[in-house]
Amino acid sequence: MRVCVYCASVEGIDPRHVDLAAAVGAAVGRRGGGLVAGGGSRSMMGAVAAAARAGGARTTGVIPRSMVDLEWADHDADELIVVDTMRERKALMDELSDAFLALPGGLGTCEELFEVWTSGYLRLHAKPVVLL
C-alpha cells in the first residue's frame, strides 16, 4: 500500500510535528508500504521521507519544477518526479496513492487534504483519508 502524506515543508515549525512526521514515515517502512509525498527535503516533508526510507519503504516525491530549488527537492527519493504545475502534482499524487494522511501543515496541506477529502465524499474515489 502506498500512502500519500500531506504535511509542512517549511522550517521553524514545532519540533514535535517533525518528530510526528518521522514516526509516521518509520511506521510506513515497518509495515512494508510505500510513501508518496510532495518531494521536498526539509521540515516534516523531509522527515517523513527519510524515516520511511530508513524503515525500508520506497519513496516517491512529486514536486513542481518551480519549487525544486525553493523546497530543496528530495534528491534521495527512490523516485523524484518533477511536474510543471501544482495541479499536475496533486493529480499524480492522487493516482499513485492507495490512502491519504494529513499531518500538521499550512495552506498547501489544507488545500490538498480538502480536495482529496471532497473527492472521496463525492465518491470519485474510495481511498481512505485520515487526518492526524
Short mmCIF file of N, CA and C in Angstrom, two decimals:
data_model
loop_
_atom_site.label_atom_id
_atom_site.label_comp_id
_atom_site.label_asym_id
_atom_site.label_seq_id
_atom_site.Cartn_x
_atom_site.Cartn_y
_atom_site.Cartn_z
N MET A 1 0.84 -1.18 0.00
CA MET A 1 0.00 0.00 0.00
C MET A 1 0.89 1.25 0.00
N ARG A 2 0.59 2.16 -0.89
CA ARG A 2 1.32 3.43 -0.93
C ARG A 2 0.47 4.51 -0.28
N VAL A 3 1.06 5.13 0.73
CA VAL A 3 0.37 6.16 1.50
C VAL A 3 0.89 7.53 1.08
N CYS A 4 -0.03 8.40 0.74
CA CYS A 4 0.32 9.79 0.43
C CYS A 4 0.23 10.58 1.74
N VAL A 5 1.32 11.25 2.09
CA VAL A 5 1.33 12.05 3.31
C VAL A 5 1.44 13.52 2.92
N TYR A 6 0.46 14.30 3.35
CA TYR A 6 0.48 15.75 3.19
C TYR A 6 0.99 16.34 4.50
N CYS A 7 1.95 17.27 4.44
CA CYS A 7 2.48 17.89 5.65
C CYS A 7 3.30 19.12 5.32
N ALA A 8 3.76 19.80 6.36
CA ALA A 8 4.52 21.03 6.20
C ALA A 8 5.89 20.78 5.58
N SER A 9 6.32 21.75 4.79
CA SER A 9 7.67 21.68 4.21
C SER A 9 8.50 22.89 4.61
N VAL A 10 7.95 23.75 5.47
CA VAL A 10 8.66 24.96 5.88
C VAL A 10 9.41 24.73 7.18
N GLU A 11 10.51 25.43 7.33
CA GLU A 11 11.30 25.36 8.56
C GLU A 11 10.63 26.19 9.66
N GLY A 12 11.05 25.95 10.88
CA GLY A 12 10.60 26.77 12.01
C GLY A 12 9.31 26.33 12.65
N ILE A 13 8.80 25.16 12.29
CA ILE A 13 7.58 24.69 12.94
C ILE A 13 7.93 23.93 14.21
N ASP A 14 6.95 23.63 14.99
CA ASP A 14 7.13 22.92 16.26
C ASP A 14 7.88 21.60 16.01
N PRO A 15 8.99 21.38 16.71
CA PRO A 15 9.76 20.14 16.52
C PRO A 15 8.94 18.88 16.78
N ARG A 16 7.89 18.98 17.58
CA ARG A 16 7.04 17.81 17.82
C ARG A 16 6.36 17.36 16.53
N HIS A 17 6.06 18.31 15.66
CA HIS A 17 5.44 17.96 14.38
C HIS A 17 6.43 17.23 13.47
N VAL A 18 7.68 17.66 13.50
CA VAL A 18 8.73 16.98 12.72
C VAL A 18 8.92 15.56 13.26
N ASP A 19 8.90 15.41 14.58
CA ASP A 19 9.00 14.08 15.19
C ASP A 19 7.83 13.20 14.80
N LEU A 20 6.62 13.78 14.75
CA LEU A 20 5.44 13.03 14.32
C LEU A 20 5.61 12.54 12.89
N ALA A 21 6.11 13.41 12.02
CA ALA A 21 6.32 13.02 10.63
C ALA A 21 7.32 11.87 10.54
N ALA A 22 8.39 11.94 11.30
CA ALA A 22 9.39 10.87 11.30
C ALA A 22 8.77 9.56 11.80
N ALA A 23 7.94 9.64 12.83
CA ALA A 23 7.28 8.44 13.36
C ALA A 23 6.35 7.83 12.31
N VAL A 24 5.63 8.67 11.58
CA VAL A 24 4.74 8.17 10.51
C VAL A 24 5.56 7.51 9.42
N GLY A 25 6.64 8.14 9.00
CA GLY A 25 7.50 7.55 7.98
C GLY A 25 8.06 6.21 8.41
N ALA A 26 8.51 6.13 9.66
CA ALA A 26 9.03 4.87 10.19
C ALA A 26 7.95 3.79 10.18
N ALA A 27 6.72 4.17 10.53
CA ALA A 27 5.62 3.20 10.55
C ALA A 27 5.30 2.70 9.15
N VAL A 28 5.36 3.59 8.16
CA VAL A 28 5.13 3.17 6.78
C VAL A 28 6.19 2.13 6.39
N GLY A 29 7.43 2.40 6.73
CA GLY A 29 8.51 1.46 6.44
C GLY A 29 8.33 0.12 7.14
N ARG A 30 7.98 0.16 8.43
CA ARG A 30 7.79 -1.08 9.20
C ARG A 30 6.68 -1.95 8.61
N ARG A 31 5.67 -1.31 8.08
CA ARG A 31 4.53 -2.05 7.55
C ARG A 31 4.75 -2.49 6.09
N GLY A 32 5.92 -2.19 5.54
CA GLY A 32 6.22 -2.63 4.19
C GLY A 32 5.54 -1.82 3.11
N GLY A 33 5.07 -0.64 3.46
CA GLY A 33 4.37 0.19 2.48
C GLY A 33 5.31 1.10 1.72
N GLY A 34 4.73 1.89 0.86
CA GLY A 34 5.46 2.91 0.12
C GLY A 34 4.93 4.27 0.50
N LEU A 35 5.73 5.28 0.27
CA LEU A 35 5.36 6.66 0.61
C LEU A 35 5.31 7.50 -0.65
N VAL A 36 4.26 8.28 -0.77
CA VAL A 36 4.15 9.31 -1.79
C VAL A 36 4.06 10.63 -1.05
N ALA A 37 4.92 11.58 -1.39
CA ALA A 37 4.92 12.87 -0.70
C ALA A 37 5.26 13.97 -1.70
N GLY A 38 5.31 15.19 -1.20
CA GLY A 38 5.46 16.36 -2.03
C GLY A 38 6.84 16.61 -2.60
N GLY A 39 7.80 15.76 -2.31
CA GLY A 39 9.10 15.86 -2.95
C GLY A 39 10.08 16.84 -2.34
N GLY A 40 9.74 17.42 -1.18
CA GLY A 40 10.66 18.34 -0.50
C GLY A 40 11.53 17.60 0.49
N SER A 41 12.68 18.20 0.81
CA SER A 41 13.63 17.54 1.71
C SER A 41 13.70 18.19 3.08
N ARG A 42 12.94 19.25 3.32
CA ARG A 42 13.04 19.97 4.58
C ARG A 42 11.83 19.69 5.47
N SER A 43 11.99 20.06 6.73
CA SER A 43 10.92 20.06 7.71
C SER A 43 10.22 18.69 7.78
N MET A 44 8.91 18.70 7.94
CA MET A 44 8.16 17.46 8.09
C MET A 44 8.24 16.61 6.83
N MET A 45 8.18 17.25 5.68
CA MET A 45 8.21 16.50 4.42
C MET A 45 9.51 15.71 4.29
N GLY A 46 10.60 16.33 4.64
CA GLY A 46 11.88 15.64 4.60
C GLY A 46 11.97 14.55 5.65
N ALA A 47 11.43 14.81 6.83
CA ALA A 47 11.49 13.84 7.93
C ALA A 47 10.68 12.60 7.63
N VAL A 48 9.48 12.76 7.08
CA VAL A 48 8.65 11.59 6.79
C VAL A 48 9.31 10.73 5.72
N ALA A 49 9.90 11.36 4.71
CA ALA A 49 10.53 10.59 3.64
C ALA A 49 11.80 9.89 4.11
N ALA A 50 12.65 10.60 4.85
CA ALA A 50 13.90 10.00 5.32
C ALA A 50 13.61 8.81 6.25
N ALA A 51 12.64 8.97 7.14
CA ALA A 51 12.31 7.89 8.07
C ALA A 51 11.68 6.70 7.33
N ALA A 52 10.87 6.99 6.33
CA ALA A 52 10.27 5.90 5.55
C ALA A 52 11.36 5.09 4.85
N ARG A 53 12.31 5.80 4.22
CA ARG A 53 13.42 5.10 3.55
C ARG A 53 14.24 4.30 4.54
N ALA A 54 14.53 4.89 5.69
CA ALA A 54 15.31 4.20 6.71
C ALA A 54 14.61 2.93 7.18
N GLY A 55 13.28 2.94 7.12
CA GLY A 55 12.50 1.78 7.51
C GLY A 55 12.27 0.78 6.39
N GLY A 56 12.82 1.07 5.21
CA GLY A 56 12.70 0.14 4.10
C GLY A 56 11.63 0.45 3.08
N ALA A 57 10.93 1.57 3.25
CA ALA A 57 9.87 1.93 2.29
C ALA A 57 10.46 2.54 1.03
N ARG A 58 9.79 2.34 -0.06
CA ARG A 58 10.13 3.03 -1.31
C ARG A 58 9.43 4.38 -1.27
N THR A 59 10.18 5.45 -1.57
CA THR A 59 9.61 6.79 -1.52
C THR A 59 9.52 7.40 -2.91
N THR A 60 8.38 8.03 -3.15
CA THR A 60 8.16 8.75 -4.39
C THR A 60 7.83 10.20 -4.03
N GLY A 61 8.61 11.12 -4.55
CA GLY A 61 8.35 12.54 -4.34
C GLY A 61 7.84 13.16 -5.63
N VAL A 62 6.83 14.01 -5.52
CA VAL A 62 6.28 14.69 -6.69
C VAL A 62 6.36 16.18 -6.41
N ILE A 63 7.11 16.90 -7.22
CA ILE A 63 7.37 18.31 -6.95
C ILE A 63 7.30 19.13 -8.24
N PRO A 64 6.68 20.31 -8.17
CA PRO A 64 6.67 21.19 -9.34
C PRO A 64 8.07 21.74 -9.61
N ARG A 65 8.37 21.90 -10.87
CA ARG A 65 9.68 22.40 -11.31
C ARG A 65 10.02 23.72 -10.60
N SER A 66 9.04 24.60 -10.44
CA SER A 66 9.29 25.91 -9.83
C SER A 66 9.67 25.81 -8.36
N MET A 67 9.40 24.67 -7.73
CA MET A 67 9.67 24.51 -6.31
C MET A 67 10.90 23.65 -6.02
N VAL A 68 11.53 23.15 -7.06
CA VAL A 68 12.70 22.29 -6.84
C VAL A 68 13.75 23.02 -6.02
N ASP A 69 14.14 24.21 -6.44
CA ASP A 69 15.13 24.97 -5.69
C ASP A 69 14.55 25.54 -4.41
N LEU A 70 13.33 26.05 -4.47
CA LEU A 70 12.69 26.66 -3.31
C LEU A 70 12.56 25.68 -2.15
N GLU A 71 12.18 24.45 -2.44
CA GLU A 71 11.94 23.46 -1.38
C GLU A 71 13.11 22.51 -1.20
N TRP A 72 14.20 22.72 -1.90
CA TRP A 72 15.33 21.81 -1.78
C TRP A 72 14.84 20.38 -2.00
N ALA A 73 14.58 20.07 -3.22
CA ALA A 73 14.00 18.78 -3.60
C ALA A 73 14.70 17.61 -2.93
N ASP A 74 13.93 16.59 -2.65
CA ASP A 74 14.42 15.38 -2.00
C ASP A 74 15.09 14.48 -3.05
N HIS A 75 16.34 14.77 -3.33
CA HIS A 75 17.07 14.01 -4.34
C HIS A 75 17.43 12.60 -3.86
N ASP A 76 17.16 12.30 -2.59
CA ASP A 76 17.38 10.95 -2.08
C ASP A 76 16.16 10.05 -2.31
N ALA A 77 15.06 10.62 -2.79
CA ALA A 77 13.85 9.83 -3.04
C ALA A 77 14.18 8.70 -4.01
N ASP A 78 13.53 7.58 -3.83
CA ASP A 78 13.71 6.48 -4.76
C ASP A 78 13.25 6.90 -6.16
N GLU A 79 12.24 7.72 -6.19
CA GLU A 79 11.75 8.28 -7.45
C GLU A 79 11.33 9.72 -7.18
N LEU A 80 11.93 10.66 -7.88
CA LEU A 80 11.57 12.08 -7.77
C LEU A 80 10.99 12.49 -9.12
N ILE A 81 9.72 12.82 -9.10
CA ILE A 81 9.02 13.20 -10.33
C ILE A 81 8.83 14.71 -10.32
N VAL A 82 9.35 15.37 -11.32
CA VAL A 82 9.22 16.82 -11.44
C VAL A 82 8.13 17.10 -12.47
N VAL A 83 7.11 17.86 -12.04
CA VAL A 83 5.98 18.20 -12.91
C VAL A 83 5.97 19.71 -13.13
N ASP A 84 5.12 20.16 -14.02
CA ASP A 84 5.07 21.58 -14.34
C ASP A 84 4.21 22.41 -13.39
N THR A 85 3.11 21.84 -12.89
CA THR A 85 2.17 22.64 -12.10
C THR A 85 1.75 21.91 -10.81
N MET A 86 1.19 22.70 -9.89
CA MET A 86 0.65 22.12 -8.66
C MET A 86 -0.52 21.19 -8.97
N ARG A 87 -1.32 21.52 -9.96
CA ARG A 87 -2.45 20.66 -10.32
C ARG A 87 -1.96 19.29 -10.81
N GLU A 88 -0.89 19.30 -11.60
CA GLU A 88 -0.31 18.03 -12.04
C GLU A 88 0.22 17.26 -10.84
N ARG A 89 0.85 17.98 -9.90
CA ARG A 89 1.40 17.34 -8.70
C ARG A 89 0.31 16.61 -7.94
N LYS A 90 -0.78 17.32 -7.66
CA LYS A 90 -1.86 16.71 -6.88
C LYS A 90 -2.48 15.54 -7.61
N ALA A 91 -2.71 15.68 -8.90
CA ALA A 91 -3.33 14.59 -9.67
C ALA A 91 -2.44 13.36 -9.66
N LEU A 92 -1.15 13.54 -9.83
CA LEU A 92 -0.24 12.39 -9.84
C LEU A 92 -0.12 11.76 -8.46
N MET A 93 -0.06 12.59 -7.41
CA MET A 93 -0.01 12.05 -6.05
C MET A 93 -1.27 11.23 -5.77
N ASP A 94 -2.43 11.73 -6.20
CA ASP A 94 -3.68 11.00 -6.03
C ASP A 94 -3.63 9.66 -6.75
N GLU A 95 -3.18 9.68 -7.99
CA GLU A 95 -3.13 8.48 -8.82
C GLU A 95 -2.19 7.42 -8.25
N LEU A 96 -1.06 7.86 -7.69
CA LEU A 96 -0.04 6.93 -7.20
C LEU A 96 -0.36 6.35 -5.82
N SER A 97 -1.36 6.89 -5.13
CA SER A 97 -1.60 6.55 -3.73
C SER A 97 -2.81 5.67 -3.52
N ASP A 98 -2.72 4.86 -2.46
CA ASP A 98 -3.84 3.99 -2.07
C ASP A 98 -4.59 4.55 -0.86
N ALA A 99 -3.97 5.49 -0.16
CA ALA A 99 -4.58 6.11 1.03
C ALA A 99 -3.90 7.46 1.24
N PHE A 100 -4.56 8.33 2.00
CA PHE A 100 -4.06 9.69 2.23
C PHE A 100 -4.05 10.00 3.71
N LEU A 101 -2.98 10.64 4.14
CA LEU A 101 -2.82 11.02 5.55
C LEU A 101 -2.36 12.47 5.60
N ALA A 102 -3.07 13.28 6.35
CA ALA A 102 -2.69 14.69 6.51
C ALA A 102 -2.14 14.91 7.91
N LEU A 103 -0.94 15.45 7.97
CA LEU A 103 -0.28 15.83 9.22
C LEU A 103 -0.32 17.35 9.31
N PRO A 104 0.14 17.94 10.41
CA PRO A 104 0.13 19.39 10.52
C PRO A 104 0.85 20.05 9.34
N GLY A 105 0.30 21.15 8.89
CA GLY A 105 0.88 21.88 7.78
C GLY A 105 0.19 23.21 7.61
N GLY A 106 0.44 23.85 6.52
CA GLY A 106 -0.13 25.17 6.24
C GLY A 106 -1.24 25.11 5.21
N LEU A 107 -1.36 26.19 4.47
CA LEU A 107 -2.43 26.29 3.48
C LEU A 107 -2.35 25.21 2.41
N GLY A 108 -1.14 24.89 1.96
CA GLY A 108 -0.99 23.85 0.94
C GLY A 108 -1.48 22.51 1.43
N THR A 109 -1.13 22.17 2.65
CA THR A 109 -1.57 20.90 3.24
C THR A 109 -3.09 20.87 3.33
N CYS A 110 -3.67 21.97 3.80
CA CYS A 110 -5.13 22.04 3.92
C CYS A 110 -5.80 21.91 2.56
N GLU A 111 -5.27 22.60 1.58
CA GLU A 111 -5.84 22.57 0.23
C GLU A 111 -5.80 21.15 -0.34
N GLU A 112 -4.67 20.48 -0.18
CA GLU A 112 -4.55 19.10 -0.68
C GLU A 112 -5.51 18.17 0.05
N LEU A 113 -5.57 18.31 1.38
CA LEU A 113 -6.48 17.49 2.17
C LEU A 113 -7.92 17.70 1.75
N PHE A 114 -8.36 18.95 1.65
CA PHE A 114 -9.77 19.21 1.33
C PHE A 114 -10.14 18.71 -0.06
N GLU A 115 -9.22 18.81 -1.00
CA GLU A 115 -9.53 18.32 -2.34
C GLU A 115 -9.71 16.80 -2.36
N VAL A 116 -8.80 16.07 -1.73
CA VAL A 116 -8.90 14.61 -1.75
C VAL A 116 -10.06 14.13 -0.87
N TRP A 117 -10.31 14.84 0.22
CA TRP A 117 -11.42 14.52 1.11
C TRP A 117 -12.75 14.73 0.38
N THR A 118 -12.88 15.86 -0.31
CA THR A 118 -14.09 16.16 -1.06
C THR A 118 -14.31 15.14 -2.17
N SER A 119 -13.25 14.77 -2.86
CA SER A 119 -13.36 13.76 -3.93
C SER A 119 -13.88 12.44 -3.37
N GLY A 120 -13.42 12.07 -2.19
CA GLY A 120 -13.91 10.85 -1.56
C GLY A 120 -15.38 10.98 -1.16
N TYR A 121 -15.73 12.13 -0.62
CA TYR A 121 -17.12 12.39 -0.22
C TYR A 121 -18.06 12.29 -1.43
N LEU A 122 -17.57 12.77 -2.57
CA LEU A 122 -18.36 12.72 -3.80
C LEU A 122 -18.28 11.36 -4.50
N ARG A 123 -17.60 10.42 -3.85
CA ARG A 123 -17.43 9.06 -4.35
C ARG A 123 -16.68 8.99 -5.68
N LEU A 124 -15.74 9.93 -5.84
CA LEU A 124 -14.87 9.90 -7.01
C LEU A 124 -13.70 8.93 -6.78
N HIS A 125 -13.50 8.56 -5.51
CA HIS A 125 -12.56 7.51 -5.16
C HIS A 125 -13.03 6.90 -3.84
N ALA A 126 -12.52 5.72 -3.52
CA ALA A 126 -12.89 5.03 -2.27
C ALA A 126 -11.67 4.81 -1.40
N LYS A 127 -10.67 5.66 -1.54
CA LYS A 127 -9.43 5.53 -0.78
C LYS A 127 -9.59 6.18 0.59
N PRO A 128 -9.01 5.59 1.63
CA PRO A 128 -9.10 6.19 2.96
C PRO A 128 -8.40 7.55 3.02
N VAL A 129 -9.00 8.47 3.78
CA VAL A 129 -8.43 9.79 4.03
C VAL A 129 -8.41 9.98 5.54
N VAL A 130 -7.22 10.18 6.11
CA VAL A 130 -7.05 10.29 7.56
C VAL A 130 -6.37 11.60 7.90
N LEU A 131 -6.86 12.25 8.93
CA LEU A 131 -6.28 13.50 9.41
C LEU A 131 -5.75 13.28 10.82
N LEU A 132 -4.44 13.55 11.02
CA LEU A 132 -3.85 13.44 12.36
C LEU A 132 -3.61 14.81 12.92
#
